[in-house]
Short mmCIF file of C-alpha atoms in Angstrom, two decimals:
data_model
loop_
_atom_site.label_atom_id
_atom_site.label_comp_id
_atom_site.label_asym_id
_atom_site.label_seq_id
_atom_site.Cartn_x
_atom_site.Cartn_y
_atom_site.Cartn_z
CA MET A 205 0.04 -0.08 -0.24
CA SER A 206 1.39 3.54 -0.88
CA THR A 207 1.82 6.23 1.65
CA GLN A 208 0.30 9.66 1.16
CA GLN A 209 3.81 10.89 0.45
CA GLN A 210 4.41 8.19 -2.11
CA SER A 211 1.26 9.13 -3.70
CA LEU A 212 2.28 12.87 -3.89
CA GLU A 213 5.45 12.05 -5.43
CA ALA A 214 3.81 10.07 -8.23
CA VAL A 215 1.41 12.87 -8.79
CA LYS A 216 4.48 15.20 -9.26
CA ASP A 217 6.37 12.78 -11.54
CA TYR A 218 3.14 12.84 -13.65
CA ALA A 219 3.04 16.50 -13.66
CA ASP A 220 6.80 16.73 -14.60
CA ASP A 221 6.25 14.53 -17.52
CA TYR A 222 3.56 16.54 -18.95
CA ASP A 223 5.05 19.86 -17.89
CA LEU A 224 2.19 20.69 -15.25
CA LYS A 225 2.54 23.20 -12.73
CA LEU A 226 1.88 21.94 -9.23
CA ASP A 227 3.86 24.23 -7.01
CA TRP A 228 0.71 25.24 -5.16
CA LEU A 229 0.95 21.81 -3.29
CA ASP A 230 3.90 22.90 -1.46
CA THR A 231 2.19 26.21 -0.44
CA ARG A 232 0.32 25.31 2.74
CA GLY A 233 0.42 25.57 6.64
CA GLU A 234 1.53 23.03 8.88
CA TRP A 235 0.77 19.72 7.67
CA GLY A 236 -0.26 16.28 9.26
CA ILE A 237 -2.68 17.72 11.91
CA LYS A 238 -5.39 15.36 13.09
CA ALA A 239 -7.69 16.90 15.74
CA THR A 240 -9.34 14.68 18.03
CA PRO A 241 -12.99 15.14 18.82
CA ASP A 242 -14.01 15.56 22.55
CA ALA A 243 -15.87 12.50 23.35
CA ARG A 244 -18.90 14.31 24.66
CA LYS A 245 -18.80 17.57 23.09
CA GLY A 246 -17.61 16.58 19.30
CA LEU A 247 -15.17 18.48 17.51
CA THR A 248 -14.85 21.84 18.98
CA LEU A 249 -12.75 25.07 18.11
CA GLU A 250 -10.83 24.27 21.10
CA ASP A 251 -9.81 20.81 19.95
CA ILE A 252 -8.34 22.38 16.59
CA GLN A 253 -6.01 24.88 18.60
CA THR A 254 -3.23 22.69 17.66
CA GLY A 255 0.41 23.19 16.49
CA SER A 256 1.14 26.57 15.21
CA TYR A 257 -2.81 26.96 14.27
CA GLY A 258 -3.27 27.51 18.03
CA GLU A 259 -0.40 30.25 18.13
CA VAL A 260 -2.18 33.62 18.25
CA PRO A 261 0.24 36.45 17.43
CA ASP A 262 0.26 39.48 19.95
CA HIS A 263 0.15 41.71 16.86
CA THR A 264 -0.68 41.15 13.29
CA ASP A 265 -0.47 43.10 10.09
CA ASN A 266 -2.55 40.75 8.16
CA MET A 267 -5.03 42.85 6.20
CA THR A 268 -6.00 40.31 3.52
CA GLY A 269 -8.48 38.15 5.10
CA ARG A 270 -6.17 35.28 5.39
CA LEU A 271 -7.05 32.96 8.40
CA ARG A 272 -4.43 32.07 10.86
CA GLY A 273 -2.21 29.36 9.75
CA ALA A 274 -3.05 29.62 6.01
CA ALA A 275 -0.20 30.11 3.70
CA GLN A 276 0.28 33.56 2.33
CA ARG A 277 -0.56 34.52 -1.35
CA GLU A 278 1.67 36.96 -3.17
CA GLY A 279 -0.35 39.79 -4.50
CA ALA A 280 -3.51 39.35 -2.27
CA TYR A 281 -5.48 42.56 -1.85
CA ARG A 282 -5.89 44.32 1.27
CA THR A 283 -9.38 43.70 1.54
CA GLY A 284 -9.84 44.29 5.49
CA GLY A 285 -9.59 47.72 6.98
CA TYR A 286 -8.88 46.05 10.27
CA THR A 287 -8.04 48.38 13.26
CA VAL A 288 -8.17 45.49 15.87
CA ARG A 289 -4.55 43.99 15.18
CA THR A 290 -3.18 43.77 18.50
CA LYS A 291 -4.22 40.73 20.95
CA SER A 292 -4.66 42.43 24.05
CA ASP A 293 -7.25 44.87 22.11
CA ILE A 294 -9.75 41.94 22.02
CA TRP A 295 -8.52 38.82 23.37
CA LEU A 296 -9.81 36.65 26.28
CA THR A 297 -8.75 33.04 27.16
CA ASN A 298 -12.10 31.48 26.61
CA ALA A 299 -13.62 32.89 23.49
CA ALA A 300 -13.61 29.58 21.64
CA MET A 301 -15.60 27.99 24.46
CA LEU A 302 -18.06 30.74 24.63
CA TYR A 303 -18.59 30.70 21.02
CA GLU A 304 -19.31 27.00 21.05
CA GLU A 305 -21.67 27.37 23.93
CA ALA A 306 -23.49 30.13 22.16
CA LEU A 307 -24.15 27.77 19.24
CA GLN A 308 -25.36 24.98 21.44
CA ARG A 309 -27.57 27.09 23.47
CA GLN A 310 -29.65 28.85 20.66
CA TRP A 311 -33.50 29.07 21.12
CA SER A 312 -36.19 30.32 18.90
CA SER A 313 -38.52 33.14 19.86
CA ALA A 314 -41.22 31.57 17.61
CA THR A 315 -41.61 28.20 19.33
CA ASP A 316 -39.73 28.27 22.50
CA ILE A 317 -41.92 30.63 24.20
CA PRO A 318 -45.43 29.41 25.11
CA TRP A 319 -47.25 32.38 23.45
CA ASP A 320 -50.66 30.73 24.23
CA THR A 321 -50.26 31.30 28.01
CA ILE A 322 -50.49 35.04 27.57
CA LYS A 323 -54.01 36.29 28.61
CA PRO A 324 -55.75 39.63 28.83
CA LEU A 325 -54.08 41.77 31.42
CA PRO A 326 -55.34 44.88 33.44
CA ASP A 327 -54.66 47.92 31.19
CA ASP A 328 -52.11 49.44 33.47
CA VAL A 329 -50.12 46.27 33.71
CA GLU A 330 -50.11 45.72 29.71
CA ARG A 331 -49.03 49.25 29.28
CA ALA A 332 -46.17 48.77 31.68
CA GLN A 333 -45.21 45.63 30.03
CA CYS A 334 -45.35 47.39 26.48
CA GLN A 335 -43.28 50.22 27.74
CA LEU A 336 -40.70 47.96 29.23
CA ALA A 337 -40.59 45.93 25.94
CA THR A 338 -40.39 49.01 23.85
CA PHE A 339 -37.16 50.01 25.98
CA LEU A 340 -35.71 46.45 25.64
CA THR A 341 -36.29 46.29 22.09
CA GLU A 342 -34.23 49.49 21.59
CA VAL A 343 -31.58 48.54 23.98
CA GLU A 344 -31.29 44.99 22.24
CA PHE A 345 -31.10 46.71 18.94
CA VAL A 346 -28.02 48.73 20.03
CA ALA A 347 -26.53 45.64 21.51
CA ALA A 348 -26.68 43.91 18.27
CA ASP A 349 -25.74 46.90 16.16
CA VAL A 350 -22.56 47.89 17.87
CA PRO A 351 -20.59 44.40 17.86
CA GLY A 352 -21.19 44.21 14.08
CA LYS A 353 -18.99 47.11 13.53
CA TRP A 354 -16.19 45.49 15.50
CA VAL A 355 -16.58 42.06 13.58
CA ALA A 356 -15.56 43.88 10.28
CA ALA A 357 -12.79 45.76 12.31
CA THR A 358 -11.11 42.66 13.78
CA SER A 359 -8.31 40.92 12.06
CA PRO A 360 -9.00 37.28 11.12
CA ASP A 361 -5.89 36.23 13.15
CA TYR A 362 -8.35 36.74 16.08
CA PHE A 363 -11.32 35.09 14.77
CA GLU A 364 -12.36 33.34 18.05
CA PRO A 365 -13.61 36.71 19.70
CA ARG A 366 -14.74 37.87 16.34
CA MET A 367 -17.02 34.69 15.80
CA PHE A 368 -18.41 35.17 19.49
CA LEU A 369 -19.46 38.51 18.55
CA ILE A 370 -21.24 37.24 15.55
CA THR A 371 -23.39 34.84 17.93
CA GLN A 372 -23.98 37.90 20.20
CA ILE A 373 -25.48 39.69 17.34
CA MET A 374 -27.60 36.66 16.76
CA ASP A 375 -28.62 36.66 20.50
CA GLU A 376 -29.38 40.33 20.62
CA SER A 377 -31.46 40.19 17.50
CA ARG A 378 -33.50 37.44 18.93
CA HIS A 379 -33.94 39.48 22.26
CA LEU A 380 -35.05 42.46 20.20
CA ASP A 381 -37.74 40.15 18.25
CA VAL A 382 -38.76 38.52 21.31
CA PHE A 383 -39.76 41.52 23.20
CA ARG A 384 -41.24 43.07 20.04
CA LYS A 385 -43.40 40.15 19.77
CA ARG A 386 -44.58 40.65 23.34
CA ALA A 387 -45.41 44.10 22.84
CA PHE A 388 -47.94 42.96 19.85
CA ALA A 389 -49.10 39.72 21.57
CA ASN A 390 -51.72 40.99 23.92
CA GLY A 391 -53.71 43.93 22.66
CA GLY A 392 -50.89 46.57 23.25
CA GLY A 393 -48.05 47.85 21.08
CA LEU A 394 -45.03 49.82 21.15
CA MET A 395 -44.88 52.78 23.59
CA GLN A 396 -42.53 55.86 24.20
CA ARG A 397 -38.99 55.12 23.03
CA PRO A 398 -36.34 55.76 25.78
CA ASP A 399 -34.81 59.32 25.79
CA VAL A 400 -31.31 58.44 25.36
CA THR A 401 -30.45 55.03 24.14
CA THR A 402 -29.03 56.05 20.86
CA SER A 403 -27.38 59.16 22.59
CA GLY A 404 -25.70 59.75 25.94
CA VAL A 405 -23.85 56.86 27.50
CA VAL A 406 -25.65 54.12 25.45
CA GLY A 407 -25.11 56.14 22.26
CA SER A 408 -21.37 56.51 23.26
CA ILE A 409 -20.97 52.81 23.07
CA ASP A 410 -21.17 53.20 19.25
CA LEU A 411 -18.83 56.10 19.26
CA SER A 412 -15.95 53.99 20.95
CA LYS A 413 -12.86 54.08 19.04
CA ASP A 414 -11.44 51.18 20.90
CA PHE A 415 -12.77 47.67 21.54
CA THR A 416 -12.07 47.68 25.13
CA GLU A 417 -13.73 51.10 25.52
CA MET A 418 -16.84 49.69 23.73
CA SER A 419 -16.72 46.32 25.58
CA SER A 420 -16.66 47.86 29.06
CA ARG A 421 -19.69 50.10 28.05
CA LEU A 422 -21.51 47.33 26.31
CA HIS A 423 -20.66 44.09 28.05
CA ILE A 424 -19.93 45.05 31.53
CA SER A 425 -21.95 48.19 32.23
CA GLY A 426 -25.17 47.88 29.98
CA GLU A 427 -25.73 44.02 29.71
CA GLY A 428 -24.54 43.58 33.39
CA ALA A 429 -27.56 45.91 34.19
CA VAL A 430 -29.73 44.26 31.87
CA LEU A 431 -28.88 40.82 33.06
CA THR A 432 -30.19 41.76 36.56
CA ILE A 433 -33.45 42.83 35.08
CA PHE A 434 -33.80 39.45 33.16
CA ARG A 435 -33.28 37.72 36.30
CA MET A 436 -36.03 39.66 38.16
CA GLY A 437 -38.34 38.69 35.23
CA GLU A 438 -39.50 35.95 37.55
CA LEU A 439 -41.00 38.57 39.76
CA MET A 440 -42.60 40.86 37.27
CA ALA A 441 -44.01 38.26 34.70
CA TYR A 442 -47.63 37.51 34.57
CA ASN A 443 -47.51 34.40 32.46
CA GLU A 444 -45.30 31.62 31.53
CA ALA A 445 -44.47 33.10 28.31
CA GLU A 446 -42.96 36.23 29.97
CA LYS A 447 -40.90 34.10 32.34
CA TYR A 448 -39.47 32.10 29.59
CA MET A 449 -38.59 35.18 27.66
CA TYR A 450 -36.57 36.47 30.65
CA ARG A 451 -34.88 33.18 31.42
CA LEU A 452 -33.80 32.49 28.04
CA CYS A 453 -32.56 36.03 27.56
CA GLY A 454 -30.92 35.80 30.89
CA GLN A 455 -28.62 33.06 29.83
CA ASP A 456 -27.45 34.56 26.75
CA GLU A 457 -26.91 38.00 28.58
CA SER A 458 -24.72 36.28 31.03
CA ARG A 459 -22.63 34.81 28.30
CA HIS A 460 -22.07 38.22 26.91
CA VAL A 461 -21.15 39.48 30.31
CA ALA A 462 -18.74 36.62 30.76
CA PHE A 463 -16.96 37.73 27.45
CA GLY A 464 -16.66 41.34 28.66
CA VAL A 465 -15.24 40.22 32.15
CA MET A 466 -12.75 37.83 30.61
CA HIS A 467 -11.54 40.36 28.12
CA MET A 468 -10.93 43.06 30.82
CA ARG A 469 -9.17 40.48 32.93
CA TYR A 470 -6.86 39.57 29.91
CA LEU A 471 -6.22 43.29 29.42
CA ALA A 472 -5.54 44.12 33.13
CA GLU A 473 -3.14 41.16 33.23
CA THR A 474 -1.11 41.78 30.01
CA GLU A 475 -1.63 45.61 29.65
CA PRO A 476 -1.65 46.98 33.23
CA GLU A 477 -0.79 50.24 31.82
CA ARG A 478 -4.22 50.65 30.24
CA LYS A 479 -6.00 50.25 33.55
CA ALA A 480 -6.36 53.85 34.11
CA GLU A 481 -7.92 54.26 30.96
CA VAL A 482 -10.50 51.59 31.49
CA HIS A 483 -11.23 53.11 34.97
CA ALA A 484 -12.40 56.30 33.11
CA TYR A 485 -14.78 54.26 30.92
CA LEU A 486 -15.95 52.74 34.16
CA ASP A 487 -16.45 56.18 35.81
CA GLU A 488 -18.75 57.07 32.87
CA GLY A 489 -20.61 53.51 33.18
CA GLU A 490 -21.30 53.93 36.80
CA ARG A 491 -22.88 57.35 36.24
CA ALA A 492 -25.29 55.80 33.75
CA LEU A 493 -25.99 52.98 36.07
CA VAL A 494 -27.41 55.16 38.81
CA ALA A 495 -29.03 57.78 36.86
CA GLY A 496 -29.20 56.90 33.14
CA ASN A 497 -31.61 55.70 30.68
CA GLN A 498 -29.46 52.90 29.71
CA ASN A 499 -30.48 51.04 32.99
CA PRO A 500 -34.36 50.40 33.33
CA ALA A 501 -33.86 50.30 37.15
CA ALA A 502 -32.25 53.71 37.34
CA ARG A 503 -34.27 56.32 38.79
CA ASP A 504 -37.10 58.65 37.16
CA THR A 505 -37.44 57.12 33.72
CA ALA A 506 -40.50 55.78 31.82
CA GLN A 507 -39.13 52.29 32.20
CA SER A 508 -38.35 52.57 35.94
CA GLU A 509 -41.84 53.50 36.54
CA ALA A 510 -43.11 50.69 34.26
CA LEU A 511 -40.97 48.41 36.50
CA ALA A 512 -42.35 49.57 39.62
CA VAL A 513 -46.01 48.85 38.35
CA LEU A 514 -45.07 45.44 36.97
CA LEU A 515 -43.22 44.54 40.36
CA GLY A 516 -46.01 45.96 42.56
CA GLY A 517 -48.88 44.29 40.60
CA GLY A 518 -50.49 47.57 39.05
CA GLN A 519 -50.33 51.23 39.40
CA LYS A 520 -52.34 51.19 42.62
CA HIS A 521 -49.47 49.25 44.19
CA TYR A 522 -46.86 51.50 42.71
CA ASP A 523 -45.09 52.29 46.07
CA GLU A 524 -44.86 48.68 46.91
CA GLY A 525 -43.39 48.04 43.36
CA TYR A 526 -40.97 50.97 43.80
CA LYS A 527 -39.55 49.30 46.96
CA LYS A 528 -38.90 46.15 45.04
CA LEU A 529 -37.18 48.21 42.40
CA LEU A 530 -34.86 49.56 44.85
CA ALA A 531 -34.02 46.03 45.85
CA ILE A 532 -33.02 45.44 42.33
CA ARG A 533 -31.09 48.47 42.17
CA LYS A 534 -29.18 47.26 45.27
CA ARG A 535 -28.70 43.73 43.59
CA GLN A 536 -27.52 45.39 40.35
CA SER A 537 -25.01 47.46 42.20
CA ARG A 538 -23.64 44.69 44.18
CA GLU A 539 -23.50 42.33 40.98
CA TYR A 540 -21.68 45.07 39.24
CA ILE A 541 -19.27 45.52 41.91
CA GLN A 542 -18.38 41.89 41.89
CA ARG A 543 -18.12 41.76 38.21
CA ILE A 544 -15.55 44.58 38.22
CA LYS A 545 -13.60 42.93 40.93
CA SER A 546 -13.53 39.71 39.03
CA ALA A 547 -12.43 41.61 35.97
CA GLY A 548 -9.33 43.03 37.88
CA PHE A 549 -10.54 46.55 38.43
CA GLY A 550 -11.54 46.11 42.21
CA GLU A 551 -9.20 48.81 43.45
CA ARG A 552 -11.89 51.54 42.48
CA PHE A 553 -14.12 50.29 45.26
CA GLU A 554 -11.13 50.71 47.85
CA ASN A 555 -9.59 54.02 46.78
CA GLY A 556 -12.70 55.99 46.61
CA ARG A 557 -12.97 56.33 42.71
CA ALA A 558 -16.16 54.50 42.42
CA ASN A 559 -19.44 56.32 42.14
CA PRO A 560 -20.47 57.32 45.62
CA GLU A 561 -24.42 57.04 44.73
CA LEU A 562 -23.67 53.40 43.37
CA MET A 563 -21.89 52.61 46.55
CA GLU A 564 -24.83 53.80 48.71
CA TYR A 565 -27.14 51.56 46.63
CA ALA A 566 -24.88 48.65 47.35
CA LYS A 567 -24.95 49.21 51.00
CA ALA A 568 -28.77 50.11 51.33
CA MET B 84 -35.88 4.00 47.50
CA PRO B 85 -33.04 6.65 47.62
CA VAL B 86 -32.79 9.03 50.65
CA PHE B 87 -32.53 12.63 49.94
CA PRO B 88 -29.74 14.01 50.27
CA SER B 89 -27.47 11.02 49.31
CA ILE B 90 -25.15 10.01 46.43
CA GLU B 91 -27.70 7.32 45.48
CA TRP B 92 -30.35 9.91 45.23
CA PHE B 93 -28.29 12.39 42.94
CA ASP B 94 -27.17 9.39 40.87
CA THR B 95 -30.53 8.45 40.20
CA VAL B 96 -31.76 11.76 39.30
CA ARG B 97 -28.56 12.17 37.29
CA THR B 98 -29.40 9.02 35.27
CA ALA B 99 -33.03 10.24 34.70
CA ALA B 100 -31.70 13.50 33.58
CA ASN B 101 -29.24 12.32 31.21
CA GLU B 102 -31.91 10.09 29.60
CA THR B 103 -34.28 13.10 29.21
CA PRO B 104 -33.98 14.54 25.56
CA GLU B 105 -35.29 18.09 26.78
CA PHE B 106 -32.34 18.18 29.30
CA ARG B 107 -29.75 17.48 26.70
CA ALA B 108 -31.43 19.99 24.10
CA LEU B 109 -30.71 22.83 26.40
CA GLY B 110 -27.40 22.81 25.25
CA SER B 111 -23.62 22.31 26.37
CA ASN B 112 -22.52 23.14 29.75
CA GLU B 113 -19.12 23.30 31.63
CA THR B 114 -19.64 23.77 35.25
CA ASN B 115 -19.55 22.16 38.67
CA PHE B 116 -21.43 23.39 41.57
CA GLY B 117 -22.37 22.39 45.11
CA VAL B 118 -25.61 21.54 47.00
CA LYS B 119 -25.53 22.26 50.55
CA VAL B 120 -28.25 20.56 52.58
CA GLY B 121 -27.72 21.67 56.08
CA ASP B 122 -24.20 20.13 56.76
CA GLN B 123 -24.21 17.64 53.86
CA LEU B 124 -22.45 18.71 50.78
CA ILE B 125 -22.83 17.26 47.32
CA ARG B 126 -20.69 18.25 44.25
CA LEU B 127 -22.27 17.93 40.75
CA ASP B 128 -20.25 18.03 37.62
CA PHE B 129 -22.00 19.03 34.30
CA TYR B 130 -19.95 18.78 30.94
CA ALA B 131 -21.09 18.86 27.37
CA PHE B 132 -24.77 17.69 27.36
CA GLU B 133 -25.00 15.84 30.70
CA CYS B 134 -24.24 15.58 34.36
CA VAL B 135 -21.08 13.44 34.39
CA SER B 136 -20.65 12.87 38.21
CA VAL B 137 -21.89 13.42 41.66
CA ALA B 138 -19.58 13.13 44.71
CA GLU B 139 -19.57 14.16 48.41
CA ILE B 140 -17.36 16.81 49.38
CA ASP B 141 -16.47 18.80 52.64
CA GLU B 142 -16.43 22.51 53.44
CA ASP B 143 -13.03 22.76 51.82
CA GLY B 144 -14.48 21.40 48.40
CA LEU B 145 -16.68 24.47 48.28
CA LEU B 146 -13.61 26.30 47.28
CA ASP B 147 -13.15 24.34 44.14
CA VAL B 148 -16.79 24.70 42.85
CA ASP B 149 -18.24 27.42 40.59
CA PHE B 150 -20.95 28.07 42.89
CA TYR B 151 -23.21 26.48 45.35
CA LEU B 152 -26.91 26.26 46.38
CA GLU B 153 -27.43 26.39 50.24
CA MET B 154 -30.92 25.76 51.98
CA GLU B 155 -31.94 24.24 55.15
CA PRO B 156 -33.06 20.57 54.82
CA GLU B 157 -36.63 21.37 55.15
CA ARG B 158 -36.53 24.01 52.48
CA TRP B 159 -34.86 21.43 50.17
CA GLN B 160 -37.24 18.84 51.08
CA SER B 161 -40.19 21.13 50.28
CA PHE B 162 -38.64 22.05 46.96
CA ILE B 163 -38.21 18.48 45.91
CA GLN B 164 -41.80 17.57 47.21
CA HIS B 165 -42.94 20.52 45.10
CA ILE B 166 -41.49 19.21 41.92
CA GLN B 167 -42.68 15.72 42.57
CA SER B 168 -46.31 17.04 43.12
CA ASN B 169 -46.24 19.56 40.25
CA GLY B 170 -44.10 17.62 37.66
CA VAL B 171 -41.50 20.69 37.38
CA ALA B 172 -40.68 23.59 39.52
CA ASP B 173 -43.17 26.40 39.02
CA ALA B 174 -41.96 30.03 38.71
CA GLN B 175 -42.15 30.55 42.60
CA HIS B 176 -39.97 27.48 43.17
CA THR B 177 -37.01 28.03 40.60
CA PHE B 178 -33.70 28.32 42.05
CA ASN B 179 -33.57 31.88 40.47
CA THR B 180 -36.69 32.88 42.36
CA LEU B 181 -35.62 31.22 45.59
CA ASP B 182 -32.52 33.17 45.32
CA LEU B 183 -34.29 36.51 44.54
CA ASN B 184 -36.86 36.07 47.28
CA GLU B 185 -34.71 34.98 50.18
CA PRO B 186 -33.03 37.45 52.11
CA GLY B 187 -29.25 36.80 51.46
CA GLY B 188 -30.14 34.43 48.51
CA ILE B 189 -29.53 30.78 48.24
CA LEU B 190 -26.55 31.23 45.67
CA ARG B 191 -23.23 31.46 46.80
CA SER B 192 -19.88 31.58 45.38
CA HIS B 193 -16.31 32.40 46.30
CA ASP B 194 -15.46 33.83 42.68
CA PRO B 195 -17.94 36.29 41.00
CA TYR B 196 -16.90 35.11 37.72
CA ARG B 197 -17.57 31.49 38.29
CA ARG B 198 -20.69 32.48 40.04
CA ASN B 199 -22.00 33.89 36.62
CA ASN B 200 -22.09 30.19 35.57
CA PHE B 201 -25.25 29.79 37.35
CA PHE B 202 -27.02 32.36 35.10
CA ARG B 203 -25.41 30.75 32.09
CA TYR B 204 -26.73 27.36 32.91
CA HIS B 205 -29.67 28.02 35.31
CA LEU B 206 -32.28 26.51 32.77
CA THR B 207 -30.17 23.17 32.60
CA ILE B 208 -29.72 23.09 36.29
CA GLN B 209 -33.34 23.73 36.80
CA LYS B 210 -34.22 20.92 34.34
CA PHE B 211 -31.77 18.38 36.22
CA PHE B 212 -33.75 19.01 39.50
CA ASP B 213 -37.15 18.68 37.77
CA SER B 214 -35.97 15.22 36.65
CA ALA B 215 -36.38 14.61 40.45
CA ALA B 216 -40.34 14.41 39.61
CA ALA B 217 -39.94 10.79 38.71
CA VAL B 218 -37.72 9.50 41.57
CA GLU B 219 -39.32 8.03 44.37
CA THR B 220 -37.70 9.62 47.40
CA THR B 221 -37.50 9.28 51.18
CA TYR B 222 -36.12 12.00 53.54
#
């Protein structure tokens, strides 16, 4: 039986005899790779991080769309205007795992939500639900819109976080659609759009010139706050459909938060000189957490009033609902603090830099 | 008939869950967590689409898990009995709701990042315990 090498030599001899050009056969990445699937998970991206293919460059000038490990081709067009070409700008240790998890834990807003469990609600409760749904559709639109820009800006040498962002776009699109469907599912409709989701701090997510700047605003401040709201969904849902919406959205959101925390941790460990800059982003994010429209549990917004109505069980029980809202705010603040500590930026809670109002919320 | 809490009980639930298509269909996991029932501590390891092992641990073992769920034995008993009478945990009995309603919560962790794994996989974890509906149990 001939080996692969013997077969190749035979093909080359044949090519020589007939003056055929087969030099492309020698132009390739590392050869002889045989990735082994995980017995339970199947063949994952982690399983193919093998040999030089698993070596991620600290910096790359690859502007041509060549995937990591493929042989270069002379004369390739510079098709990509990649601005993210430094590993620490976007990297995290487990992007491949989060990507695979995102693929495995997809769901459908059309068929996984028991829409038939929604029954007519009192008008004030329905309006509050629709107000919150209006807010969430716009927030989720922003959360899907922003990563798209960064997908196109990231070098293919860092395809793992890039592909995770693509799953996030899918997740956020589904969140947009599930809340839009909820607004139209029970005799209501969309209501007042939030004042500043496309301006102010949330709008500034899209103005970020640096990936970490964007991620600190989107994944850490924004999605972290919304994750707490989704968790509280159990307490303000009026039927199984709403409970499922919040539960399923919550698991997606926690994956996005995990991405942000792990990226921040990687940056803090590899480029500590950038920590001061990140603290400045966090200053801004904390102001929004306590008083901005990015956070539906912040004070004095249409959506915070809607939350109080839903949590209380109607407009008549607004005060009771507002007390529950304060409990949410406290939990949000505590979870935020834990998250930032885990990301490697906990010193701001020791040195007085953290927002005093936020710290008061956490203590209350 | 398995006694709750015991390795035998968790192993029986583990088998039931792993054989449930709805449990596997929720997607892949990679987490380990503790269940604290009074002084008794059980560690569960989830990997890929199943619960791969259960084991008894001591207090130090809690430092090695992503998070743990702690309730008094009578609360756990009432939780399991609710699942067995209802078929699944209703919204008032999910771990998420119990954590939100209980002063101080029932979810604990030594690491905030690993604590987040509860939220990533809470549907799977809930479905695992829902599999106790078909497990005859003594306390």
